[in-house]
CSV table of C-alpha atoms in Angstrom, one decimal:
chain,number,residue,atom,x,y,z
A,1,UNK,CA,205.2,51.9,49.4
A,2,UNK,CA,206.7,53.8,46.9
A,3,UNK,CA,204.4,56.4,45.4
A,4,UNK,CA,204.6,57.8,41.6
A,5,UNK,CA,202.9,61.2,40.6
A,6,UNK,CA,202.1,61.9,36.8
A,7,UNK,CA,201.8,65.3,35.8
A,8,UNK,CA,199.7,66.0,33.8
A,9,UNK,CA,196.5,64.0,34.3
A,10,UNK,CA,195.9,64.7,30.3
A,11,UNK,CA,197.1,67.1,27.7
A,12,UNK,CA,196.4,67.9,24.6
A,13,UNK,CA,198.7,68.6,21.3
A,14,UNK,CA,199.3,68.2,17.9
A,15,UNK,CA,200.5,65.9,15.1
A,16,UNK,CA,203.9,67.0,15.3
A,17,UNK,CA,204.3,68.4,18.6
A,18,UNK,CA,207.6,67.4,21.1
A,19,UNK,CA,205.5,66.1,23.9
A,20,UNK,CA,206.9,65.7,27.7
A,21,UNK,CA,205.6,64.0,30.6
A,22,UNK,CA,206.8,63.3,33.8
A,23,UNK,CA,206.5,60.8,36.5
A,24,UNK,CA,208.3,61.5,40.1
A,25,UNK,CA,209.1,58.8,42.4
A,26,UNK,CA,208.4,59.2,46.2
A,27,UNK,CA,211.8,57.8,47.2
A,28,UNK,CA,214.9,56.6,44.9
A,29,UNK,CA,214.0,53.8,42.7
A,30,UNK,CA,217.8,54.1,41.1
A,31,UNK,CA,216.3,53.4,37.2
A,32,UNK,CA,214.2,50.9,37.5
A,33,UNK,CA,211.3,52.9,35.8
A,34,UNK,CA,209.4,52.1,33.0
A,35,UNK,CA,206.7,53.4,30.4
A,36,UNK,CA,203.7,52.0,29.1
A,37,UNK,CA,201.7,53.0,25.8
A,38,UNK,CA,197.2,51.9,26.2
A,39,UNK,CA,195.3,52.5,23.7
A,40,UNK,CA,191.4,51.7,24.7
A,41,UNK,CA,190.3,48.4,25.3
A,42,UNK,CA,193.6,47.2,24.8
A,43,UNK,CA,196.7,45.8,27.2
A,44,UNK,CA,199.8,48.3,28.0
A,45,UNK,CA,202.4,48.6,25.7
A,46,UNK,CA,205.8,48.2,26.9
A,47,UNK,CA,207.9,51.8,25.7
A,48,UNK,CA,210.7,52.3,27.6
A,49,UNK,CA,212.4,49.9,30.4
A,50,UNK,CA,214.9,50.7,33.2
A,51,UNK,CA,214.3,55.0,32.5
A,52,UNK,CA,215.9,55.2,29.1
A,53,UNK,CA,215.9,51.9,27.6
A,54,UNK,CA,214.4,51.4,23.9
A,55,UNK,CA,212.4,48.6,24.0
A,56,UNK,CA,212.6,46.5,20.6
A,57,UNK,CA,210.0,47.6,17.7
A,58,UNK,CA,208.7,51.1,19.6
A,59,UNK,CA,209.7,54.3,17.3
A,60,UNK,CA,212.6,56.3,18.3
A,61,UNK,CA,210.9,59.3,18.6
A,62,UNK,CA,209.9,57.7,22.2
A,63,UNK,CA,212.7,58.8,24.8
A,64,UNK,CA,213.0,58.3,28.4
A,65,UNK,CA,215.4,60.1,30.7
A,66,UNK,CA,216.0,60.7,34.8
A,67,UNK,CA,217.1,62.9,36.9
A,68,UNK,CA,217.2,61.5,40.5
A,69,UNK,CA,213.4,60.5,41.3
A,70,UNK,CA,212.0,62.2,38.4
A,71,UNK,CA,211.4,60.8,35.2
A,72,UNK,CA,210.2,61.9,31.8
A,73,UNK,CA,208.5,60.5,28.8
A,74,UNK,CA,209.3,62.7,25.4
A,75,UNK,CA,207.9,62.2,22.2
A,76,UNK,CA,209.8,64.3,19.6
A,77,UNK,CA,207.5,64.3,16.8
A,78,UNK,CA,203.9,63.3,17.8
A,79,UNK,CA,202.3,60.8,15.3
A,80,UNK,CA,198.1,59.9,15.3
A,81,UNK,CA,198.7,56.5,16.6
A,82,UNK,CA,200.4,58.3,19.6
A,83,UNK,CA,197.1,59.7,21.1
A,84,UNK,CA,196.8,56.9,24.1
A,85,UNK,CA,197.5,56.9,28.2
A,86,UNK,CA,200.7,56.5,29.7
A,87,UNK,CA,201.6,54.7,32.5
A,88,UNK,CA,204.9,54.6,34.3
A,89,UNK,CA,205.9,52.3,36.5
A,90,UNK,CA,208.5,51.4,39.2
A,91,UNK,CA,210.3,48.1,39.5
A,92,UNK,CA,212.3,48.4,42.4
A,93,UNK,CA,210.6,47.0,45.1
A,94,UNK,CA,207.6,45.3,45.6
A,95,UNK,CA,204.2,46.1,45.8
A,96,UNK,CA,205.1,47.3,42.1
A,97,UNK,CA,203.4,51.4,41.7
A,98,UNK,CA,202.2,52.3,38.6
A,99,UNK,CA,201.4,56.0,38.3
A,100,UNK,CA,198.1,57.7,37.8
A,101,UNK,CA,198.1,57.9,34.0
A,102,UNK,CA,198.6,60.9,31.5
A,103,UNK,CA,195.7,60.5,28.4
A,104,UNK,CA,196.8,62.3,25.6
A,105,UNK,CA,194.4,63.6,23.1
A,106,UNK,CA,194.2,65.3,19.3
A,107,UNK,CA,194.1,69.0,20.1
B,1,UNK,CA,207.6,35.4,19.8
B,2,UNK,CA,206.2,34.7,23.3
B,3,UNK,CA,202.3,35.1,23.5
B,4,UNK,CA,200.1,35.2,26.6
B,5,UNK,CA,196.0,34.5,27.3
B,6,UNK,CA,193.8,34.8,30.0
B,7,UNK,CA,191.0,32.5,30.7
B,8,UNK,CA,188.8,31.9,33.5
B,9,UNK,CA,184.9,32.7,33.9
B,10,UNK,CA,183.7,36.3,33.6
B,11,UNK,CA,181.6,36.5,36.2
B,12,UNK,CA,182.0,35.7,39.5
B,13,UNK,CA,179.7,36.0,42.5
B,14,UNK,CA,180.6,37.6,45.8
B,15,UNK,CA,182.3,35.9,48.5
B,16,UNK,CA,183.3,33.5,46.2
B,17,UNK,CA,186.5,32.8,44.5
B,18,UNK,CA,188.2,34.5,41.1
B,19,UNK,CA,190.1,31.6,39.6
B,20,UNK,CA,192.2,32.3,36.4
B,21,UNK,CA,195.0,30.7,34.2
B,22,UNK,CA,197.5,32.4,31.9
B,23,UNK,CA,198.7,30.1,29.2
B,24,UNK,CA,201.8,31.2,27.6
B,25,UNK,CA,202.8,30.0,23.9
B,26,UNK,CA,205.8,30.5,22.0
B,27,UNK,CA,208.7,30.1,24.4
B,28,UNK,CA,209.1,28.4,27.7
B,29,UNK,CA,207.6,29.4,31.6
B,30,UNK,CA,211.6,28.4,32.5
B,31,UNK,CA,213.6,31.0,33.6
B,32,UNK,CA,211.3,34.2,34.1
B,33,UNK,CA,209.2,35.8,36.1
B,34,UNK,CA,205.1,36.2,35.4
B,35,UNK,CA,203.0,38.8,37.1
B,36,UNK,CA,199.7,39.2,37.5
B,37,UNK,CA,197.4,43.5,36.9
B,38,UNK,CA,194.5,44.2,37.0
B,39,UNK,CA,192.6,47.2,36.3
B,40,UNK,CA,189.1,48.4,37.6
B,41,UNK,CA,187.4,49.4,34.7
B,42,UNK,CA,188.3,53.4,33.4
B,43,UNK,CA,190.7,53.8,36.4
B,44,UNK,CA,194.4,53.2,36.4
B,45,UNK,CA,197.0,49.8,37.4
B,46,UNK,CA,197.1,47.4,40.2
B,47,UNK,CA,199.9,45.1,40.5
B,48,UNK,CA,199.1,41.8,42.1
B,49,UNK,CA,201.7,40.2,42.7
B,50,UNK,CA,204.5,37.9,40.8
B,51,UNK,CA,205.6,34.2,40.7
B,52,UNK,CA,209.1,32.7,39.1
B,53,UNK,CA,209.1,29.5,37.6
B,54,UNK,CA,210.4,27.3,40.3
B,55,UNK,CA,207.2,28.4,42.7
B,56,UNK,CA,208.4,31.3,44.5
B,57,UNK,CA,205.9,34.0,44.8
B,58,UNK,CA,205.6,37.7,46.1
B,59,UNK,CA,202.3,39.4,46.6
B,60,UNK,CA,201.1,43.2,46.8
B,61,UNK,CA,200.6,43.4,50.7
B,62,UNK,CA,196.9,45.1,49.9
B,63,UNK,CA,195.7,41.5,48.1
B,64,UNK,CA,198.4,39.4,50.5
B,65,UNK,CA,195.4,37.6,52.5
B,66,UNK,CA,193.4,36.9,49.7
B,67,UNK,CA,195.8,36.2,46.6
B,68,UNK,CA,197.4,32.2,45.7
B,69,UNK,CA,199.5,32.3,42.5
B,70,UNK,CA,200.7,29.5,41.2
B,71,UNK,CA,202.8,27.6,38.2
B,72,UNK,CA,202.3,24.5,36.3
B,73,UNK,CA,205.8,24.3,34.5
B,74,UNK,CA,204.2,20.8,32.9
B,75,UNK,CA,201.7,23.2,30.3
B,76,UNK,CA,202.7,26.3,30.3
B,77,UNK,CA,200.3,28.0,32.7
B,78,UNK,CA,200.5,30.2,36.0
B,79,UNK,CA,197.1,31.2,37.5
B,80,UNK,CA,195.6,33.4,39.9
B,81,UNK,CA,192.9,32.6,42.6
B,82,UNK,CA,191.8,36.0,44.4
B,83,UNK,CA,189.5,34.5,47.5
B,84,UNK,CA,186.3,36.7,48.6
B,85,UNK,CA,185.7,38.9,45.9
B,86,UNK,CA,183.5,41.8,46.1
B,87,UNK,CA,182.4,44.8,43.4
B,88,UNK,CA,185.4,46.1,44.3
B,89,UNK,CA,187.6,43.1,42.1
B,90,UNK,CA,185.6,43.5,39.3
B,91,UNK,CA,188.2,44.6,36.7
B,92,UNK,CA,190.5,43.2,33.5
B,93,UNK,CA,192.3,41.0,34.7
B,94,UNK,CA,195.9,41.1,32.8
B,95,UNK,CA,199.3,38.7,32.8
B,96,UNK,CA,202.6,39.5,31.9
B,97,UNK,CA,206.4,38.5,32.0
B,98,UNK,CA,208.7,40.5,33.4
B,99,UNK,CA,211.3,41.4,30.9
B,100,UNK,CA,213.1,43.1,30.0
B,101,UNK,CA,214.8,43.6,33.2
B,102,UNK,CA,211.9,44.0,35.9
B,103,UNK,CA,209.7,45.6,33.1
B,104,UNK,CA,206.7,43.7,31.9
B,105,UNK,CA,207.6,43.4,28.2
B,106,UNK,CA,204.8,40.8,26.7
B,107,UNK,CA,201.7,41.1,28.0
B,108,UNK,CA,197.6,38.7,27.9
B,109,UNK,CA,195.1,40.8,26.3
B,110,UNK,CA,193.5,40.9,29.6
B,111,UNK,CA,189.9,39.2,30.5
B,112,UNK,CA,187.1,41.3,32.7
B,113,UNK,CA,186.0,39.7,35.7
B,114,UNK,CA,182.9,41.0,36.9
B,115,UNK,CA,181.6,39.9,40.8
B,116,UNK,CA,177.8,40.5,40.9
B,117,UNK,CA,175.4,38.3,42.0
């Protein structure tokens, strides 16, 4: 099975900050990497698919990139509504797997 | 805009079978893959499996012996059955559509299933 390791597991930041979350796959997954945002009591919401494609309706301050088995989600300027938990997920091979999550909190 | 809605019992007894249905509205179930995902309270996400509208399935090996996913195109629904449940199966269960590409772009709101006597 493919293991997805996210870092950090939690992060404190302020409105306006630039934030980066990293996800590392245990083997090559090409660009089959997706990013989700989850707020308490809500379903996850797709932000980025195929490593760097912005889902329709998602603000352009969110972006994704890839380098080998390392993937990055960047929020260019944090907004109050961005404080949430973020998950990466590989869809290269079943069983699909998620990272353990990164909780983004207000500093 | 496609919408998904999970339904089913919120409480299941240990050793019994958990049964949930996902109803798709605003679009056809045909032509897509549909998935179930769960999230135990306070923890991360686990992929359970997916089904193509034609009925072909792929399951997570960790649950494969207990899981059945089926589809009813006439009702625009797909379903999950998980047998021999224990407290470890207590979770919020989500249904989702696999698009765009192989991401989960559309999710139901989720339904909490508690396994308890």
